[in-house]
Amino acid sequence: MPDYTLTASTPLDGYSRDFVGVSIHEVNDRAIVSIAVPKHGERELAKLLTSSYQIELPKPGILSVASRDNVVLFNMAQDQYFLVFDYTGNTATSVVRNLLGDTAYLTDQSDSYVWVRISGTNSRCLLERICPLDIHPSVFPVGSVARTVMEHLGTTIIHDAEDSFLLLSARSSAHSFLEAIETSAANTEPVN
Amino acid sequence: MIIHHPLLGPRDASEFVYKGDASLINRPDWQADNAPELFHDYLYLRDNPAGEHQELWYHEQGDRSWLVVTRNTLTHDITNVELARDVAFAKQANKSGRVEKSGRGKK
Amino acid sequence: MSQINRIDGGLVDRTQKLNFTFDGQTLEGYAGDTLASALLANGHKMVGRSFKYHRPRGIFSAGSEEPNALVQLRSGAYQEPNTRATITELFHGLEATSQNHRGSLKYDFMAVNDLFSSFLSAGFYYKTFMWPKAFWEKFYEPVIRAAAGLGRLSGEDDPDIYDKGFLHCDVLVVGAGPSGLSAALSAGRAGARVILMDEDFHMGGRLNAEILSVDGQSGHEWTRQAIAELSAMDNVRLMTRTTAYGAYDHGIIGALERATDHLISSSDKPNLKKPRQILWRVYTERTILCAGSTERPIAFGNNDRPGIMLAGAVRAYVNRWGALPGKRVAVFTNNDDGWRTATDLAEKGVEITAVIDSRDGQPPVDVPNGAAVVMGGRIVDTQGRHGIRSITLSNGQKIPTDCLAVSGGWSPNVQLTCHQRGRPTWREDIAAFVPGGELPQGMMVAGAAAGNLSLSSVLQDGHDLGNQAVSDLGFNPTAAVAAISEEETVGISAFWYVKESKARSWLDLQNDVTVKDVKLSHQEGFRSVEHLKRYTTLGMATDQGKTANIPALAVMAECTGKSIPETGTTIFRPPYTPVAIGALAGRARGKDFRPARLTPSHAWAEEQGAVFVETGIWYRAQWFPKAGETHWRQSVDREVTQTRASVGVCDVTTLGKIDIQGKDAAEFLNKVYANAFAKLPVGKVRYGIMLREDGIMMDDGTSARFSDNHFVMTTTTANAVGVFRHMEFCRQCLWPEMDVHLISSTEQYAQFAVAGPNARKLLQKVVDSYHDISNEAFPFMACGEITVCDGVPARLFRISFSGELAYEIAVPTRYGDSLVRTLMAAGEEFDVTAYGTEALGVMRIEKGHAAGNELNGQTTAQDLGMGRMVSKKKDCIGNTLSERENLNREDGLSLVGLRPVNRSDELKAGAHFIAKGKAANMTNDEGWMSSVAFSPSLGHSIGLGFIKQGNDRMGEIVRAADPLRGSEVEVEIVSAHFIDPEGERLRA
């Protein structure tokens, strides 16, 4: 055995900070596996997702949620989904392959993103400064998901609970992304 | 500008990257006798209409769909948006003589 | 003596006194004042000098249309020129100074321009500064620049912060006057998401300035209740100090919120370190434009003196602010509304000296006590050096007055309706343009902006359009009825300028354009209104001619003998009112100009003192200086030498990585790469070249096959995004039937090149021992999925950019930082070095590998010596057109190596090759040097370049001429492979 061991780091070293009315936290206990649907393989995949995770293939913009491993599933592109679940190990695709077999093409994306949760009554006010999408609950209710661009960075936004949003952006630009969020928080923090 | 993505609804044009004339979908047959001429025309000859224009937009900061957008170059009015994949399929079907399946186009 | 001209009433808060300074003098005002109302309350009439003639100027209007009262606010780095005093909200400690004068405001040396005014007429610059040519740069321009402009910039960095944001609503109501409030109430009550914005800090619009009643109570009280009702609705957002400045494609509205301009400089109050201004992009289904109307003046002799103001503004100062613009006020009007200034002021006990109405007939209302009434009257001239003292009528009568209120009627604020394709239409009955043509998407116009000039019609119109907008969107309007008010008279008879005036009559106060200038421009042949504008500069100042355009059009129409609608208006473009560049820039300043991507080894590299270079938005380590190294070349030479002698480690995460899966993945690669890929065995990597459809090189890289249906492609760092986009195009638009799926895995893996004769030995220390990476088991161009450091999954590729025995090893990004530290620790026994992009570049040039400099969008595979790789047996992007005759000429370019004949010479990239004895010009140009480096391995400068028929010219000596930088070096054409041309090292 080699004499060396590797230690894992998270994109923002577990960042967590509270502003008046809003909290910003890095989330780092989730795995992401991209599921690409083979041509004409959608029905078979859907069947297996139902039997394994008790989850349905969602329409674009909507989260499918299951209790097993706190799984959520959403559409990322035509014929491509992201399966997100509680897992911090190194072989997320193996976990999924055990359940889905060869019905889909899997790619590990767990290390590709920084996850930031923005929660609190001022969340939407903060996001107004960087998010071009309408995230008012009447059009983007809890359980909605969309990909867009914030401060030049591609970002997936998930409305995961009332006054709570999860943001997913590229890992290499995590610090710029955080700065965009922190600046927005400071710019929108109520005085006093 | 706002582009009404057939799957995702209205999205700001800043999420998209523009490519050009949608005729780029009609790539010639490389084995045709006059393939060099066909490829030349495909690549270099474009209509430049003052009015309705079908063009390719890529939803780079979205779901990475290529779209065929019908836009009026004078007014920027967008009258139709389709998934380029559907358009490409329909063209292939046309070529092979099958009945064209209507696209998922939407204003 | 404080606030000598303050009277009772209005909307100012007399319990809150605010001290401010004007030109150093401390003055006092109240909360709710503008700088203009506070100056008037303090008896200040003259507040600046005009642009061209340096004429004394005062406050002209009471809103954003102000052409005259431009002042400089604050000081030091916070200094802001050309701020309109009429919309500057007073705050405690506000510092304002007048601008555009040398010497004091009262005694301006530049006022001499006024004496030469006959030379400074329309087109003066065009005519005068033409000749002699040499004078332009040395004399005219500096003098003009010194004399022109209004305020001064601080010349320092703007210390304020700015922000941007996005708003969404069903109905956006622009303007919170009576129509806007009514519209917002209708829409809000129906449950729609409504945003109501107003440029003022106090909603109410003209209701603030009038003493009219609404629903049986004062307009002020009705406004207060309307705002209270709207504020209580969750679905309504009220935004004061916010100007909708532009209407863009598909109904998007641009708005500027002046968030903290009304607070003292943020530097003094850290808790107010908030964005000064916010630029909003508003997405809305419906926009109800309730922008109101702007009063316009009448031109007559010397109509620019301080104290000559718009009649509605005079009324506003008295009614809203309790500030008296004068004690003996005269009115000059062509319409009924002008009379209201007389009656309102008289009611407050102000002496009205005269009402001059250009119309014949009877006065439309009761004449105030003591006022002389002249129906069918004309003012031909005025007197008073620093402020008006009297007026002269056409009949010779002279009337003393210290304030002249002028009304030429009201022009609907149609600007936003024209920002797309709307073109206003003329309405003779109100002598004004109203919105016409095709309005911006989703826009409706209500109230005075639509040409409804009476309060009762405005209230009804706003109410109705609010209901209509929400009905359109599927909401149910409530049964509430519109607020009502009594009908007032709004009669008008067009009257634009006094022909009898001998003295100059101003149209555009800010750019000093007179009636004579407009006539002159017509006389000189400028027939189009757009030409008139450019020639005279009418309407081109910061106020964009809000008060000037229509009267000027009328003068022009008269010259041409056409009607005003035939003459037409110039096209309105955004912004409606000025938007600071700082607001447009938002946060995008300094390091926030664009985001940065950091490599997994970034923190470690920083600890090593690495120097970083930006490649796109990536920051990569360029070299790693060691103690004692004072020049970058020392570091780079050492990194190269150490790598070639033993082993080096370089972060190559930035190369694009694309995960390609599907039954047709191999066939897909075969189509996007010009060389063959279909039969690449599993466990192997192949170098691939990608062409554009026109046959020019697009990118190069490697693809590794991990299983039948699974490839991992690498692209160059620079083209990663473009190649991915291109492949999605191919997949979706060209070959949609293929089962192939793409996803970027650039971010997923930290990837390091480990290069040098000891690379394998180093890797064997971290790769788990059950993976055999010996030369036999894992030869050159092998790839595989392995584990390192006891079970961490990794990918290993035996590829080499440096020409050495080399690998690239990839681990999940979370382990990247740990892996580089581990490799460096494990490599200590081999004297391992980290190397940066410079050493990487040196080694690839030594090896003759093409990179971005060679793939410059002009070169073909043929030029790069890889022509034979382009398959002619398959359909792939670019191969058909790559066969074009001119891309395959016998005298085409070839990539070659170059070395200086005199080995101590330094080569320069960008030099062009010229045969010996020929002149260095385009005709004799034979190619160019694309990349150069100092090769520590060879001990001299080397280069790569393209030269005609280079492959047949080995050993020939040519000149590398660089006339731009004045150097010329004799170089010998050699093989591009300076190091290990047989490739023995990388197969070791």
Tab-separated table of N, CA and C in Angstrom, chain C residues 434-537:
chain	number	residue	atom	x	y	z
C	434	VAL	N	-48.717	63.010	-29.441
C	434	VAL	CA	-49.177	61.961	-28.521
C	434	VAL	C	-48.630	60.631	-29.039
C	435	PRO	N	-48.623	59.604	-28.188
C	435	PRO	CA	-48.050	58.324	-28.627
C	435	PRO	C	-48.738	57.822	-29.891
C	436	GLY	N	-47.942	57.286	-30.788
C	436	GLY	CA	-48.511	56.781	-32.032
C	436	GLY	C	-47.661	55.664	-32.573
C	437	GLY	N	-48.131	55.058	-33.622
C	437	GLY	CA	-47.399	53.954	-34.226
C	437	GLY	C	-47.445	52.738	-33.334
C	438	GLU	N	-46.471	51.856	-33.534
C	438	GLU	CA	-46.457	50.595	-32.801
C	438	GLU	C	-45.707	50.790	-31.491
C	439	LEU	N	-46.402	50.624	-30.384
C	439	LEU	CA	-45.753	50.839	-29.099
C	439	LEU	C	-44.901	49.626	-28.737
C	440	PRO	N	-43.956	49.819	-27.816
C	440	PRO	CA	-43.191	48.667	-27.340
C	440	PRO	C	-44.140	47.583	-26.819
C	441	GLN	N	-43.679	46.340	-26.939
C	441	GLN	CA	-44.531	45.211	-26.581
C	441	GLN	C	-45.117	45.365	-25.182
C	442	GLY	N	-46.425	45.208	-25.076
C	442	GLY	CA	-47.089	45.233	-23.774
C	442	GLY	C	-47.330	46.620	-23.211
C	443	MET	N	-46.973	47.660	-23.963
C	443	MET	CA	-47.089	49.005	-23.387
C	443	MET	C	-48.458	49.630	-23.684
C	444	MET	N	-49.012	50.263	-22.660
C	444	MET	CA	-50.219	51.068	-22.811
C	444	MET	C	-49.869	52.432	-22.241
C	445	VAL	N	-50.566	53.451	-22.673
C	445	VAL	CA	-50.243	54.789	-22.192
C	445	VAL	C	-51.488	55.423	-21.599
C	446	ALA	N	-51.348	55.953	-20.404
C	446	ALA	CA	-52.498	56.533	-19.720
C	446	ALA	C	-52.191	57.956	-19.290
C	447	GLY	N	-53.257	58.708	-19.072
C	447	GLY	CA	-53.147	60.031	-18.461
C	447	GLY	C	-52.556	61.061	-19.404
C	448	ALA	N	-51.826	61.993	-18.815
C	448	ALA	CA	-51.311	63.100	-19.597
C	448	ALA	C	-50.351	62.623	-20.675
C	449	ALA	N	-49.645	61.530	-20.422
C	449	ALA	CA	-48.719	60.996	-21.418
C	449	ALA	C	-49.467	60.596	-22.686
C	450	ALA	N	-50.748	60.285	-22.540
C	450	ALA	CA	-51.546	59.900	-23.700
C	450	ALA	C	-52.270	61.105	-24.293
C	451	GLY	N	-52.060	62.270	-23.697
C	451	GLY	CA	-52.677	63.470	-24.235
C	451	GLY	C	-53.938	63.893	-23.498
C	452	ASN	N	-54.242	63.205	-22.391
C	452	ASN	CA	-55.384	63.631	-21.572
C	452	ASN	C	-54.871	64.657	-20.577
C	453	LEU	N	-55.287	65.892	-20.750
C	453	LEU	CA	-54.638	66.927	-19.956
C	453	LEU	C	-55.474	67.420	-18.774
C	454	SER	N	-56.721	66.954	-18.631
C	454	SER	CA	-57.475	67.376	-17.452
C	454	SER	C	-57.418	66.287	-16.393
C	455	LEU	N	-57.440	66.708	-15.136
C	455	LEU	CA	-57.275	65.769	-14.028
C	455	LEU	C	-58.353	64.685	-14.043
C	456	SER	N	-59.586	65.067	-14.293
C	456	SER	CA	-60.651	64.071	-14.240
C	456	SER	C	-60.441	62.998	-15.308
C	457	SER	N	-60.029	63.401	-16.499
C	457	SER	CA	-59.823	62.410	-17.557
C	457	SER	C	-58.615	61.536	-17.241
C	458	VAL	N	-57.628	62.125	-16.602
C	458	VAL	CA	-56.413	61.384	-16.247
C	458	VAL	C	-56.727	60.276	-15.234
C	459	LEU	N	-57.535	60.623	-14.246
C	459	LEU	CA	-57.893	59.645	-13.205
C	459	LEU	C	-58.676	58.484	-13.815
C	460	GLN	N	-59.623	58.826	-14.680
C	460	GLN	CA	-60.449	57.798	-15.307
C	460	GLN	C	-59.602	56.907	-16.213
C	461	ASP	N	-58.743	57.533	-16.990
C	461	ASP	CA	-57.910	56.815	-17.946
C	461	ASP	C	-56.995	55.812	-17.240
C	462	GLY	N	-56.341	56.270	-16.173
C	462	GLY	CA	-55.452	55.388	-15.424
C	462	GLY	C	-56.222	54.206	-14.847
C	463	HIS	N	-57.345	54.522	-14.270
C	463	HIS	CA	-58.203	53.484	-13.690
C	463	HIS	C	-58.586	52.450	-14.758
C	464	ASP	N	-59.054	52.933	-15.904
C	464	ASP	CA	-59.521	52.028	-16.963
C	464	ASP	C	-58.385	51.163	-17.515
C	465	LEU	N	-57.246	51.797	-17.759
C	465	LEU	CA	-56.141	51.007	-18.331
C	465	LEU	C	-55.599	50.003	-17.331
C	466	GLY	N	-55.616	50.372	-16.052
C	466	GLY	CA	-55.214	49.410	-15.026
C	466	GLY	C	-56.113	48.186	-15.093
C	467	ASN	N	-57.397	48.408	-15.213
C	467	ASN	CA	-58.350	47.297	-15.316
C	467	ASN	C	-58.148	46.518	-16.608
C	468	GLN	N	-57.913	47.257	-17.692
C	468	GLN	CA	-57.749	46.568	-18.976
C	468	GLN	C	-56.509	45.668	-18.962
C	469	ALA	N	-55.428	46.191	-18.376
C	469	ALA	CA	-54.187	45.413	-18.334
C	469	ALA	C	-54.397	44.102	-17.588
C	470	VAL	N	-55.046	44.169	-16.435
C	470	VAL	CA	-55.212	42.944	-15.665
C	470	VAL	C	-56.223	41.998	-16.331
C	471	SER	N	-57.235	42.566	-17.003
C	471	SER	CA	-58.174	41.695	-17.733
C	471	SER	C	-57.435	40.931	-18.816
C	472	ASP	N	-56.571	41.653	-19.557
C	472	ASP	CA	-55.768	41.007	-20.604
C	472	ASP	C	-55.020	39.800	-20.051
C	473	LEU	N	-54.591	39.915	-18.794
C	473	LEU	CA	-53.735	38.877	-18.221
C	473	LEU	C	-54.549	37.832	-17.464
C	474	GLY	N	-55.885	37.955	-17.512
C	474	GLY	CA	-56.721	36.928	-16.918
C	474	GLY	C	-57.143	37.191	-15.485
C	475	PHE	N	-56.892	38.395	-14.987
C	475	PHE	CA	-57.379	38.732	-13.644
C	475	PHE	C	-58.768	39.357	-13.760
C	476	ASN	N	-59.501	39.335	-12.671
C	476	ASN	CA	-60.805	39.989	-12.659
C	476	ASN	C	-60.697	41.351	-12.016
C	477	PRO	N	-60.961	42.406	-12.778
C	477	PRO	CA	-60.923	43.741	-12.175
C	477	PRO	C	-61.991	43.856	-11.099
C	478	THR	N	-61.738	44.664	-10.082
C	478	THR	CA	-62.744	44.867	-9.036
C	478	THR	C	-63.784	45.870	-9.536
C	479	ALA	N	-64.823	46.018	-8.754
C	479	ALA	CA	-65.909	46.920	-9.148
C	479	ALA	C	-65.616	48.367	-8.764
C	480	ALA	N	-64.466	48.603	-8.166
C	480	ALA	CA	-64.151	49.967	-7.723
C	480	ALA	C	-64.224	50.946	-8.892
C	481	VAL	N	-64.632	52.152	-8.597
C	481	VAL	CA	-64.735	53.153	-9.662
C	481	VAL	C	-63.562	54.127	-9.568
C	482	ALA	N	-63.360	54.854	-10.649
C	482	ALA	CA	-62.248	55.795	-10.692
C	482	ALA	C	-62.503	56.956	-9.746
C	483	ALA	N	-61.401	57.529	-9.253
C	483	ALA	CA	-61.531	58.749	-8.460
C	483	ALA	C	-62.016	59.868	-9.383
C	484	ILE	N	-62.714	60.835	-8.787
C	484	ILE	CA	-63.248	61.911	-9.626
C	484	ILE	C	-62.748	63.278	-9.163
C	485	SER	N	-62.748	64.198	-10.067
C	485	SER	CA	-62.420	65.582	-9.712
C	485	SER	C	-63.215	66.472	-10.641
C	486	GLU	N	-63.265	67.762	-10.296
C	486	GLU	CA	-64.018	68.656	-11.179
C	486	GLU	C	-63.242	68.849	-12.480
C	487	GLU	N	-63.989	69.147	-13.527
C	487	GLU	CA	-63.400	69.330	-14.840
C	487	GLU	C	-62.776	70.731	-14.900
C	488	GLU	N	-61.504	70.827	-15.267
C	488	GLU	CA	-60.929	72.164	-15.421
C	488	GLU	C	-60.737	72.461	-16.905
C	489	THR	N	-60.577	73.709	-17.251
C	489	THR	CA	-60.440	74.059	-18.660
C	489	THR	C	-58.994	73.887	-19.104
C	490	VAL	N	-58.835	73.396	-20.303
C	490	VAL	CA	-57.481	73.113	-20.786
C	490	VAL	C	-57.271	73.699	-22.191
C	491	GLY	N	-58.001	74.738	-22.497
C	491	GLY	CA	-57.897	75.321	-23.842
C	491	GLY	C	-56.498	75.828	-24.172
C	492	ILE	N	-56.126	75.687	-25.428
C	492	ILE	CA	-54.815	76.145	-25.865
C	492	ILE	C	-54.892	76.586	-27.314
C	493	SER	N	-54.094	77.548	-27.661
C	493	SER	CA	-53.937	77.925	-29.061
C	493	SER	C	-52.442	78.021	-29.307
C	494	ALA	N	-51.956	77.197	-30.254
C	494	ALA	CA	-50.510	77.073	-30.439
C	494	ALA	C	-49.864	78.448	-30.616
C	495	PHE	N	-48.809	78.680	-29.888
C	495	PHE	CA	-48.031	79.906	-30.028
C	495	PHE	C	-46.610	79.580	-29.571
C	496	TRP	N	-45.632	79.736	-30.474
C	496	TRP	CA	-44.309	79.183	-30.183
C	496	TRP	C	-43.253	80.235	-29.894
C	497	TYR	N	-43.270	81.320	-30.651
C	497	TYR	CA	-42.236	82.323	-30.403
C	497	TYR	C	-42.731	83.682	-30.874
C	498	VAL	N	-42.128	84.695	-30.308
C	498	VAL	CA	-42.569	86.063	-30.587
C	498	VAL	C	-41.746	86.601	-31.752
C	499	LYS	N	-42.408	86.736	-32.884
C	499	LYS	CA	-41.691	87.146	-34.100
C	499	LYS	C	-41.154	88.568	-33.976
C	500	GLU	N	-41.862	89.368	-33.186
C	500	GLU	CA	-41.472	90.783	-33.109
C	500	GLU	C	-40.177	90.989	-32.329
C	501	SER	N	-39.714	89.944	-31.619
C	501	SER	CA	-38.517	90.120	-30.790
C	501	SER	C	-37.292	90.373	-31.652
C	502	LYS	N	-36.535	91.409	-31.281
C	502	LYS	CA	-35.275	91.672	-31.981
C	502	LYS	C	-34.130	90.912	-31.304
C	503	ALA	N	-34.238	90.790	-29.997
C	503	ALA	CA	-33.147	90.158	-29.235
C	503	ALA	C	-33.188	88.638	-29.421
C	504	ARG	N	-32.097	88.017	-29.048
C	504	ARG	CA	-32.029	86.556	-29.171
C	504	ARG	C	-33.116	85.878	-28.332
C	505	SER	N	-33.740	84.870	-28.948
C	505	SER	CA	-34.811	84.140	-28.267
C	505	SER	C	-34.382	82.686	-28.150
C	506	TRP	N	-34.263	82.214	-26.913
C	506	TRP	CA	-33.728	80.872	-26.704
C	506	TRP	C	-34.762	79.773	-26.891
C	507	LEU	N	-34.332	78.699	-27.565
C	507	LEU	CA	-35.144	77.488	-27.647
C	507	LEU	C	-34.561	76.443	-26.706
C	508	ASP	N	-33.291	76.110	-26.943
C	508	ASP	CA	-32.621	75.115	-26.100
C	508	ASP	C	-31.716	75.865	-25.136
C	509	LEU	N	-32.123	75.915	-23.877
C	509	LEU	CA	-31.364	76.687	-22.901
C	509	LEU	C	-30.041	76.018	-22.569
C	510	GLN	N	-30.039	74.687	-22.570
C	510	GLN	CA	-28.810	74.028	-22.128
C	510	GLN	C	-27.716	74.110	-23.181
C	511	ASN	N	-28.082	73.966	-24.447
C	511	ASN	CA	-27.058	74.049	-25.490
C	511	ASN	C	-27.028	75.408	-26.175
C	512	ASP	N	-27.715	76.376	-25.577
C	512	ASP	CA	-27.693	77.740	-26.107
C	512	ASP	C	-28.039	77.792	-27.595
C	513	VAL	N	-29.197	77.245	-27.939
C	513	VAL	CA	-29.656	77.316	-29.323
C	513	VAL	C	-30.851	78.271	-29.385
C	514	THR	N	-30.783	79.225	-30.305
C	514	THR	CA	-31.821	80.259	-30.396
C	514	THR	C	-32.663	80.074	-31.654
C	515	VAL	N	-33.741	80.836	-31.709
C	515	VAL	CA	-34.615	80.819	-32.889
C	515	VAL	C	-33.791	81.137	-34.127
C	516	LYS	N	-32.867	82.098	-33.982
C	516	LYS	CA	-32.040	82.506	-35.123
C	516	LYS	C	-31.186	81.340	-35.622
C	517	ASP	N	-30.674	80.531	-34.704
C	517	ASP	CA	-29.850	79.381	-35.107
C	517	ASP	C	-30.651	78.404	-35.955
C	518	VAL	N	-31.892	78.180	-35.556
C	518	VAL	CA	-32.729	77.241	-36.307
C	518	VAL	C	-33.008	77.799	-37.696
C	519	LYS	N	-33.297	79.081	-37.752
C	519	LYS	CA	-33.561	79.694	-39.058
C	519	LYS	C	-32.312	79.651	-39.929
C	520	LEU	N	-31.158	79.914	-39.314
C	520	LEU	CA	-29.903	79.897	-40.059
C	520	LEU	C	-29.636	78.512	-40.627
C	521	SER	N	-29.879	77.491	-39.824
C	521	SER	CA	-29.590	76.138	-40.298
C	521	SER	C	-30.492	75.793	-41.468
C	522	HIS	N	-31.721	76.256	-41.404
C	522	HIS	CA	-32.624	76.032	-42.544
C	522	HIS	C	-32.114	76.766	-43.777
C	523	GLN	N	-31.692	77.997	-43.551
C	523	GLN	CA	-31.170	78.826	-44.647
C	523	GLN	C	-29.964	78.162	-45.299
C	524	GLU	N	-29.184	77.449	-44.495
C	524	GLU	CA	-27.982	76.813	-45.025
C	524	GLU	C	-28.262	75.424	-45.585
C	525	GLY	N	-29.506	75.053	-45.606
C	525	GLY	CA	-29.858	73.848	-46.354
C	525	GLY	C	-30.150	72.618	-45.529
C	526	PHE	N	-30.207	72.764	-44.239
C	526	PHE	CA	-30.486	71.588	-43.419
C	526	PHE	C	-31.993	71.415	-43.302
C	527	ARG	N	-32.539	70.522	-44.121
C	527	ARG	CA	-33.990	70.408	-44.245
C	527	ARG	C	-34.567	69.352	-43.312
C	528	SER	N	-33.808	68.293	-43.048
C	528	SER	CA	-34.318	67.222	-42.194
C	528	SER	C	-34.165	67.628	-40.734
C	529	VAL	N	-35.139	67.238	-39.950
C	529	VAL	CA	-35.093	67.583	-38.537
C	529	VAL	C	-33.888	66.928	-37.851
C	530	GLU	N	-33.503	65.757	-38.361
C	530	GLU	CA	-32.319	65.094	-37.790
C	530	GLU	C	-31.051	65.904	-38.091
C	531	HIS	N	-31.013	66.530	-39.265
C	531	HIS	CA	-29.852	67.357	-39.609
C	531	HIS	C	-29.838	68.633	-38.784
C	532	LEU	N	-31.031	69.211	-38.626
C	532	LEU	CA	-31.142	70.412	-37.789
C	532	LEU	C	-30.557	70.133	-36.406
C	533	LYS	N	-30.933	68.973	-35.879
C	533	LYS	CA	-30.475	68.610	-34.537
C	533	LYS	C	-28.949	68.556	-34.469
C	534	ARG	N	-28.352	67.857	-35.438
C	534	ARG	CA	-26.885	67.707	-35.388
C	534	ARG	C	-26.174	69.026	-35.648
C	535	TYR	N	-26.760	69.832	-36.538
C	535	TYR	CA	-26.060	71.052	-36.931
C	535	TYR	C	-26.110	72.104	-35.837
C	536	THR	N	-27.273	72.217	-35.206
C	536	THR	CA	-27.393	73.251	-34.175
C	536	THR	C	-27.104	72.702	-32.786
C	537	THR	N	-27.019	71.379	-32.647
C	537	THR	CA	-26.926	70.656	-31.365
C	537	THR	C	-28.192	70.814	-30.529
